[in-house]
Coordinates of C-alpha atoms in Angstrom, one line a residue:
Chain A
M1 CA -21.7 -29.7 18.3
N2 CA -20.8 -26.0 18.5
N3 CA -22.2 -24.5 15.3
E4 CA -20.5 -21.1 15.6
W5 CA -18.4 -20.3 12.5
P6 CA -14.7 -20.3 13.4
L7 CA -12.8 -17.0 13.8
W8 CA -10.3 -15.9 11.2
E9 CA -7.6 -13.3 11.5
I10 CA -7.3 -11.1 8.5
F11 CA -4.1 -9.7 7.0
I12 CA -4.2 -7.1 4.1
R13 CA -1.5 -5.9 1.8
G14 CA -2.3 -2.2 1.6
Q15 CA -0.5 -1.5 -1.6
H16 CA 2.0 -3.3 -3.8
G17 CA 5.5 -3.5 -2.2
M18 CA 4.1 -3.5 1.3
S19 CA 3.9 -6.5 3.6
H20 CA 0.5 -7.9 4.7
R21 CA -0.7 -6.3 8.0
H22 CA -3.1 -7.6 10.5
V23 CA -6.3 -5.6 10.3
G24 CA -8.8 -7.5 12.4
S25 CA -10.9 -10.7 12.5
L26 CA -14.2 -12.1 11.4
H27 CA -16.2 -15.3 11.5
A28 CA -16.6 -17.5 8.4
P29 CA -17.3 -21.2 7.7
D30 CA -14.2 -21.7 5.6
A31 CA -11.2 -19.9 4.1
E32 CA -12.9 -19.1 0.8
M33 CA -15.8 -17.4 2.6
A34 CA -13.4 -15.7 5.0
I35 CA -11.6 -14.0 2.0
K36 CA -15.0 -13.0 0.5
N37 CA -16.1 -11.5 3.9
A38 CA -12.8 -9.9 4.5
R39 CA -13.1 -8.1 1.2
D40 CA -16.5 -6.7 2.3
V41 CA -15.5 -5.9 5.9
Y42 CA -11.9 -4.6 5.5
T43 CA -11.5 -3.3 1.9
R44 CA -14.6 -1.2 1.3
R45 CA -12.4 1.9 0.6
N46 CA -9.5 0.5 -1.5
E47 CA -7.5 -0.5 1.6
G48 CA -6.0 -3.6 0.0
V49 CA -4.6 -5.4 -3.0
S50 CA -4.2 -8.8 -1.4
I51 CA -5.8 -10.7 1.5
W52 CA -4.5 -13.4 3.8
V53 CA -6.8 -15.3 6.2
V54 CA -5.7 -17.6 9.0
E55 CA -8.0 -19.5 11.3
A56 CA -7.4 -17.9 14.7
N57 CA -6.8 -21.2 16.5
N58 CA -3.8 -21.8 14.2
I59 CA -2.0 -18.8 15.6
S60 CA 0.4 -19.2 18.5
A61 CA 1.3 -16.1 20.5
S62 CA 4.0 -15.2 23.0
S63 CA 2.7 -14.6 26.5
P64 CA 2.7 -11.1 28.1
S65 CA 4.5 -12.5 31.1
D66 CA 7.5 -13.6 28.9
K67 CA 8.1 -10.0 27.9
G68 CA 11.2 -9.8 30.2
P69 CA 13.0 -12.9 29.1
L70 CA 12.2 -12.3 25.5
Y71 CA 13.0 -8.7 24.9
E72 CA 15.2 -7.4 27.8
P73 CA 18.4 -9.1 26.5
S74 CA 18.4 -6.8 23.4
E75 CA 18.2 -3.7 25.6
S76 CA 21.9 -4.0 26.6
K77 CA 23.2 -4.5 23.1
V78 CA 23.5 -1.0 21.8
Y79 CA 26.4 -2.0 19.6
R80 CA 23.8 -3.6 17.3
H81 CA 22.9 -0.1 16.1
P82 CA 25.1 1.6 13.6
T83 CA 25.1 4.8 15.5
F84 CA 27.1 3.1 18.3
F85 CA 30.3 3.5 16.2
D86 CA 32.1 6.8 15.7
I87 CA 33.4 7.0 12.1
P88 CA 35.8 9.8 11.3
G89 CA 34.3 12.4 9.1
E90 CA 37.3 12.2 6.7
V91 CA 36.3 8.6 5.8
G92 CA 33.2 9.9 4.0
A93 CA 29.7 8.3 3.9
M94 CA 29.5 4.8 5.4
Chain B
M1 CA -23.9 4.8 17.2
Y2 CA -22.6 3.9 20.6
A3 CA -23.3 2.6 24.1
Q4 CA -25.2 4.6 26.7
M5 CA -26.1 4.0 30.4
I6 CA -23.6 1.2 30.8
K7 CA -23.5 0.0 34.3
T8 CA -19.9 -0.1 35.5
A9 CA -19.1 -3.3 37.4
G10 CA -17.6 -3.0 40.8
T11 CA -18.2 -0.6 43.7
G12 CA -16.4 2.5 42.5
V13 CA -12.9 3.7 42.3
K14 CA -10.5 2.1 44.8
S15 CA -7.7 4.0 46.5
R16 CA -4.2 2.8 45.8
E17 CA -4.1 1.3 49.3
E18 CA -7.2 -0.7 48.6
M19 CA -5.8 -2.1 45.4
S20 CA -4.0 -5.4 45.1
E21 CA -0.5 -5.3 43.7
Q22 CA -1.8 -6.5 40.3
E23 CA -4.6 -3.9 40.3
R24 CA -2.0 -1.2 41.1
A25 CA 0.2 -2.3 38.2
F26 CA -2.8 -2.4 35.9
Q27 CA -3.9 1.1 36.9
D28 CA -0.3 2.4 36.4
K29 CA -0.3 1.1 32.9
I30 CA -3.6 2.9 32.2
D31 CA -2.4 6.1 33.7
A32 CA 0.7 5.9 31.5
D33 CA -1.5 5.4 28.4
I34 CA -0.2 1.9 27.8
K35 CA -2.9 -0.1 26.1
I36 CA -4.3 -3.2 27.7
E37 CA -4.3 -6.2 25.4
P38 CA -6.6 -9.3 25.6
K39 CA -4.0 -11.6 27.1
D40 CA -2.8 -9.1 29.8
W41 CA -4.1 -9.4 33.3
M42 CA -7.2 -7.2 34.0
P43 CA -9.6 -6.8 36.9
D44 CA -12.8 -8.9 36.4
D45 CA -14.9 -5.8 36.7
Y46 CA -13.0 -4.0 33.9
R47 CA -13.6 -7.1 31.7
A48 CA -17.3 -7.3 32.5
T49 CA -17.9 -3.6 32.0
L50 CA -16.1 -3.6 28.6
I51 CA -18.1 -6.6 27.4
R52 CA -21.3 -4.7 28.3
Q53 CA -20.1 -1.5 26.7
I54 CA -18.5 -2.9 23.5
G55 CA -21.4 -5.3 23.1
Q56 CA -24.0 -2.6 23.4
H57 CA -22.0 -0.4 21.0
A58 CA -21.9 -3.3 18.5
H59 CA -25.7 -4.0 18.9
S60 CA -26.3 -0.3 18.3
E61 CA -24.4 -0.4 15.0
I62 CA -26.4 -3.5 13.9
V63 CA -29.9 -2.3 15.0
G64 CA -29.0 1.1 13.6
Q65 CA -29.1 -0.4 10.1
L66 CA -32.9 -0.9 10.4
P67 CA -34.2 2.7 10.5
E68 CA -32.0 3.6 7.5
G69 CA -32.4 0.3 5.7
N70 CA -36.1 1.2 5.7
W71 CA -35.4 3.8 3.0
I72 CA -32.9 2.2 0.7
T73 CA -35.6 1.0 -1.7
R74 CA -37.3 4.4 -1.7
A75 CA -34.3 6.7 -1.9
P76 CA -35.2 9.6 -4.2
T77 CA -32.4 9.1 -6.7
L78 CA -30.1 6.3 -7.8
E79 CA -27.1 8.2 -6.4
R80 CA -28.7 8.7 -3.0
K81 CA -29.6 5.0 -3.0
A82 CA -26.0 4.0 -3.6
I83 CA -24.8 6.3 -0.9
L84 CA -27.3 5.1 1.7
L85 CA -26.5 1.5 0.8
A86 CA -22.8 2.1 1.4
K87 CA -23.6 3.9 4.6
V88 CA -25.8 1.0 5.9
Q89 CA -23.1 -1.5 4.8
D90 CA -20.6 0.5 6.9
E91 CA -22.8 0.1 9.9
A92 CA -22.7 -3.6 9.5
G93 CA -18.9 -3.4 9.3
H94 CA -18.8 -1.3 12.4
G95 CA -20.8 -3.8 14.3
L96 CA -18.4 -6.6 13.2
Y97 CA -15.3 -4.7 14.2
L98 CA -16.9 -4.2 17.7
Y99 CA -18.2 -7.7 18.1
C100 CA -14.6 -9.0 17.4
A101 CA -13.2 -6.6 20.0
A102 CA -15.8 -7.9 22.6
E103 CA -14.9 -11.5 21.7
T104 CA -11.3 -11.0 22.7
L105 CA -12.6 -10.5 26.2
G106 CA -13.9 -14.1 26.3
V107 CA -17.5 -13.8 25.2
S108 CA -18.6 -15.7 22.1
R109 CA -20.3 -14.1 19.1
D110 CA -23.4 -16.3 19.5
E111 CA -23.6 -15.6 23.3
I112 CA -23.5 -11.8 22.7
T113 CA -26.0 -12.0 19.8
E114 CA -28.4 -14.0 21.9
M115 CA -28.2 -11.5 24.7
L116 CA -29.4 -8.8 22.3
L117 CA -32.1 -11.0 20.9
D118 CA -33.6 -11.9 24.2
G119 CA -33.4 -8.4 25.6
R120 CA -30.6 -9.0 28.2
M121 CA -28.4 -6.4 26.4
K122 CA -29.6 -3.1 25.0
Y123 CA -28.8 -0.9 22.0
S124 CA -28.9 2.9 21.8
S125 CA -32.3 4.4 22.6
I126 CA -32.2 6.4 19.4
F127 CA -33.0 3.5 17.1
N128 CA -36.4 3.0 18.7
Y129 CA -37.6 6.1 16.9
P130 CA -39.1 5.6 13.4
T131 CA -37.8 7.1 10.1
L132 CA -41.0 8.4 8.6
N133 CA -39.8 10.0 5.4
W134 CA -36.7 10.8 3.4
A135 CA -35.9 13.9 5.4
D136 CA -35.5 11.7 8.4
I137 CA -32.6 9.9 6.7
G138 CA -30.8 13.2 6.3
A139 CA -31.5 14.0 10.0
V140 CA -30.3 10.7 11.2
G141 CA -27.0 11.0 9.3
W142 CA -26.5 14.6 10.4
L143 CA -27.7 14.5 14.0
V144 CA -27.5 10.9 15.1
D145 CA -24.2 10.1 13.5
G146 CA -23.0 13.6 14.6
A147 CA -23.8 12.7 18.2
A148 CA -22.2 9.3 17.8
I149 CA -19.0 10.9 16.5
M150 CA -18.8 13.1 19.6
N151 CA -18.6 10.0 21.7
Q152 CA -16.5 7.9 19.4
V153 CA -13.7 10.3 18.7
P154 CA -12.4 10.4 22.3
L155 CA -12.9 6.6 22.6
Q156 CA -10.1 6.1 20.0
R157 CA -7.9 6.7 23.0
T158 CA -9.6 4.2 25.2
S159 CA -7.4 1.9 27.3
F160 CA -8.4 -1.5 25.8
G161 CA -6.3 -2.1 22.6
P162 CA -8.9 -3.9 20.4
Y163 CA -11.6 -1.4 21.3
S164 CA -9.4 1.5 20.5
R165 CA -8.4 0.0 17.2
A166 CA -12.0 -0.6 16.3
M167 CA -12.9 3.0 17.1
I168 CA -10.1 4.3 15.0
R169 CA -11.4 2.4 11.9
I170 CA -15.0 3.4 12.7
C171 CA -14.1 7.1 13.1
K172 CA -12.4 7.1 9.7
E173 CA -15.7 6.1 8.1
E174 CA -18.1 7.9 10.3
S175 CA -17.4 11.3 8.9
F176 CA -18.8 10.2 5.6
H177 CA -22.0 9.2 7.4
Q178 CA -22.5 12.6 8.9
R179 CA -21.6 14.5 5.8
Q180 CA -24.0 12.5 3.5
G181 CA -26.8 13.2 6.0
Y182 CA -26.1 16.9 6.1
D183 CA -25.9 17.0 2.3
A184 CA -29.3 15.1 2.0
I185 CA -31.1 17.4 4.5
R186 CA -29.5 20.5 3.0
K187 CA -30.9 19.6 -0.4
M188 CA -34.4 19.6 1.2
A189 CA -33.8 22.7 3.3
E190 CA -32.9 24.5 0.1
G191 CA -35.7 22.9 -1.9
T192 CA -39.4 23.5 -2.3
P193 CA -41.5 24.9 0.6
E194 CA -42.8 21.3 1.1
Q195 CA -39.3 19.9 1.3
R196 CA -38.3 22.6 3.6
K197 CA -41.2 21.8 5.9
M198 CA -40.2 18.1 5.9
A199 CA -36.6 19.0 6.8
Q200 CA -37.8 21.2 9.8
D201 CA -40.2 18.4 10.9
A202 CA -37.4 15.9 10.9
M203 CA -35.2 18.3 12.9
N204 CA -38.1 18.7 15.4
R205 CA -38.5 15.0 15.9
F206 CA -34.8 14.1 16.0
W207 CA -33.4 16.9 18.1
Y208 CA -34.2 15.7 21.6
P209 CA -33.8 12.0 20.9
S210 CA -30.3 13.0 19.6
L211 CA -29.5 14.8 22.9
M212 CA -30.7 11.7 24.8
M213 CA -28.1 9.6 23.0
F214 CA -25.5 10.9 25.5
G215 CA -27.5 9.6 28.4
P216 CA -28.5 11.4 31.6
S217 CA -26.1 13.6 33.5
D218 CA -23.4 11.4 35.1
K219 CA -21.2 14.0 36.7
E220 CA -22.1 12.7 40.2
S221 CA -21.9 9.0 39.3
V222 CA -19.4 6.7 41.0
H223 CA -19.8 4.2 38.2
S224 CA -18.8 6.8 35.6
A225 CA -15.9 7.8 37.8
Q226 CA -14.6 4.2 37.7
S227 CA -15.1 3.9 34.0
M228 CA -13.2 7.2 33.6
A229 CA -10.3 6.0 35.8
W230 CA -10.1 2.9 33.6
K231 CA -10.2 5.2 30.5
I232 CA -13.1 3.3 28.9
K233 CA -15.1 6.5 29.2
I234 CA -13.3 9.7 28.4
N235 CA -15.8 12.5 28.9
T236 CA -18.9 13.0 31.0
N237 CA -22.2 12.8 29.2
D238 CA -22.8 16.5 29.8
E239 CA -19.5 17.5 28.3
L240 CA -20.3 15.6 25.1
R241 CA -23.8 16.9 24.9
Q242 CA -22.6 20.5 25.2
K243 CA -20.1 19.9 22.6
F244 CA -22.7 18.4 20.3
V245 CA -25.1 21.4 20.8
D246 CA -22.3 23.9 20.2
Q247 CA -21.3 22.2 17.0
T248 CA -24.8 21.7 15.7
V249 CA -26.4 25.1 16.2
P250 CA -24.4 26.9 13.4
Q251 CA -25.0 23.9 11.1
A252 CA -28.7 24.3 11.6
E253 CA -28.5 28.1 11.2
Y254 CA -26.8 27.6 7.8
L255 CA -29.7 25.5 6.7
G256 CA -32.2 28.0 8.0
L257 CA -33.7 25.3 10.3
T258 CA -34.9 26.2 13.8
I259 CA -33.8 24.1 16.7
P260 CA -37.0 23.2 18.6
D261 CA -35.9 24.7 21.9
P262 CA -37.1 28.3 22.7
D263 CA -34.5 28.5 25.5
L264 CA -31.5 27.8 23.3
K265 CA -29.2 30.8 23.3
W266 CA -25.6 31.7 23.3
N267 CA -24.1 32.3 26.7
E268 CA -21.2 34.7 26.3
E269 CA -19.9 34.1 29.8
R270 CA -19.7 30.3 29.5
G271 CA -18.7 30.4 25.9
H272 CA -21.3 27.8 25.2
Y273 CA -25.0 27.6 24.1
D274 CA -27.5 27.2 26.9
F275 CA -30.2 24.6 26.0
S276 CA -33.1 22.7 27.4
E277 CA -32.6 19.1 28.7
P278 CA -34.6 16.4 26.9
D279 CA -37.5 14.8 28.7
W280 CA -35.7 12.1 30.6
S281 CA -38.9 10.3 31.6
E282 CA -39.4 9.6 27.8
F283 CA -35.8 8.4 27.7
F284 CA -36.3 5.9 30.5
D285 CA -39.5 4.8 29.0
V286 CA -37.8 4.1 25.7
I287 CA -35.0 2.2 27.4
K288 CA -37.6 0.1 29.2
G289 CA -39.0 -1.1 25.9
N290 CA -41.8 1.4 25.4
G291 CA -40.4 3.5 22.5
P292 CA -42.3 3.6 19.2
C293 CA -40.2 0.9 17.5
N294 CA -38.7 -1.3 20.3
V295 CA -40.9 -4.3 19.4
D296 CA -40.3 -4.0 15.7
R297 CA -36.5 -3.6 16.0
L298 CA -36.1 -6.7 18.2
A299 CA -38.6 -8.7 16.1
A300 CA -36.6 -7.8 12.9
R301 CA -33.3 -8.9 14.5
N302 CA -34.8 -12.1 15.8
K303 CA -36.3 -12.9 12.4
A304 CA -33.0 -12.3 10.6
W305 CA -31.2 -14.6 13.1
D306 CA -33.9 -17.3 12.8
D307 CA -34.2 -17.1 9.0
G308 CA -30.5 -17.2 8.6
K309 CA -30.0 -20.3 10.7
W310 CA -30.2 -22.7 7.7
V311 CA -27.6 -20.6 5.8
R312 CA -25.2 -20.6 8.8
D313 CA -25.7 -24.3 9.4
G314 CA -25.5 -25.2 5.7
L315 CA -22.3 -23.3 5.0
L316 CA -20.7 -24.9 8.1
A317 CA -21.8 -28.4 7.1
H318 CA -20.4 -27.8 3.6
A319 CA -17.1 -26.6 5.0
R320 CA -16.8 -29.6 7.3
K321 CA -17.6 -32.0 4.4
K322 CA -15.0 -30.3 2.2
R323 CA -12.4 -30.5 4.9
G324 CA -13.3 -34.2 5.5
A325 CA -12.9 -35.0 1.8
K326 CA -9.5 -33.2 1.7
V327 CA -8.2 -35.1 4.7
A328 CA -9.4 -38.4 3.1
A329 CA -7.6 -37.6 -0.2
E330 CA -4.3 -36.9 1.6

């Protein structure tokens, strides 16, 4: 049996009010140790107020070759941005 | 702490005509400063070279803990001890960031560790020199970390995303390392005549090994040219070495320490200091395994790996058992 500790992806909330952000990964035998290790590896200088750990093999990712079909459709939809519409100045703030 | 003398895979830079369509698209991305991510297509030689480079860089961080760890228990004050402990802990962290970056290229942590332990992969030559006294700890932080920063700052812009992100984190922390070293050696340089003598002695012993950290001149090297085209090497070894000397001379002058090079002098025309090359035969000898501490360093890493085996296995067995119990209860 492979005795290498599994890889965990680490997400840290930098300060209250912010979302958790991916900061890196590390190896640990289980979630509890992954959190303990993440605290030592990624928050030595007050970088966080909360930690999430996810075992890396539980993450599904989009493939680089799907970039076109996934993201190109939104390029032609400029009307989704508020700046697309001209609002007369007299109307005031909108 | 960083990699040196990395052998670039491949036969040198290909012309656009020689490249396949995939290789051309890859090079275009690099030229446009678009980062390469682990799942993107990349040439096998790019992958192989990066594993060597990031792996050696990681090993250097880990082995680099040994010469400094040697003085944690004997630091002169509690404050210096806490600072050194934090610094050495940072080095462990830097090693971990880099190992994770290497792993995204398809090498496992155990594989890469074993390549260090059995000598197939190297670490920076500098860590094969001993730290004989407390002044050496100051010199290591000031000169060795100073030389490492020269190399690491440009690598923040390297083309491989995970490596670049690791370097950004590392550089944020590295400045603390150099400053604490300068502060420690400054205390001694401004201290008693004996302390001053120790500081000068440390400078004498660490100056040339620090210059060696950049590796021999590579301005004619086809391998370096390829690594530079891939943006996994940003400057030539000579450029970085010159930058290090130019930056360090005034710092030494402030301390009243003499750089052990009678030929060191400011060259008005070049706008740089002229200096003597280190003894490259010593460098190659150290790389080959004949430095003062090569055997000790590898023995210490092997001992840590072997002694830690029961802990690694035990924690994993416990995790599996716990998971089994949880599944059974559901």
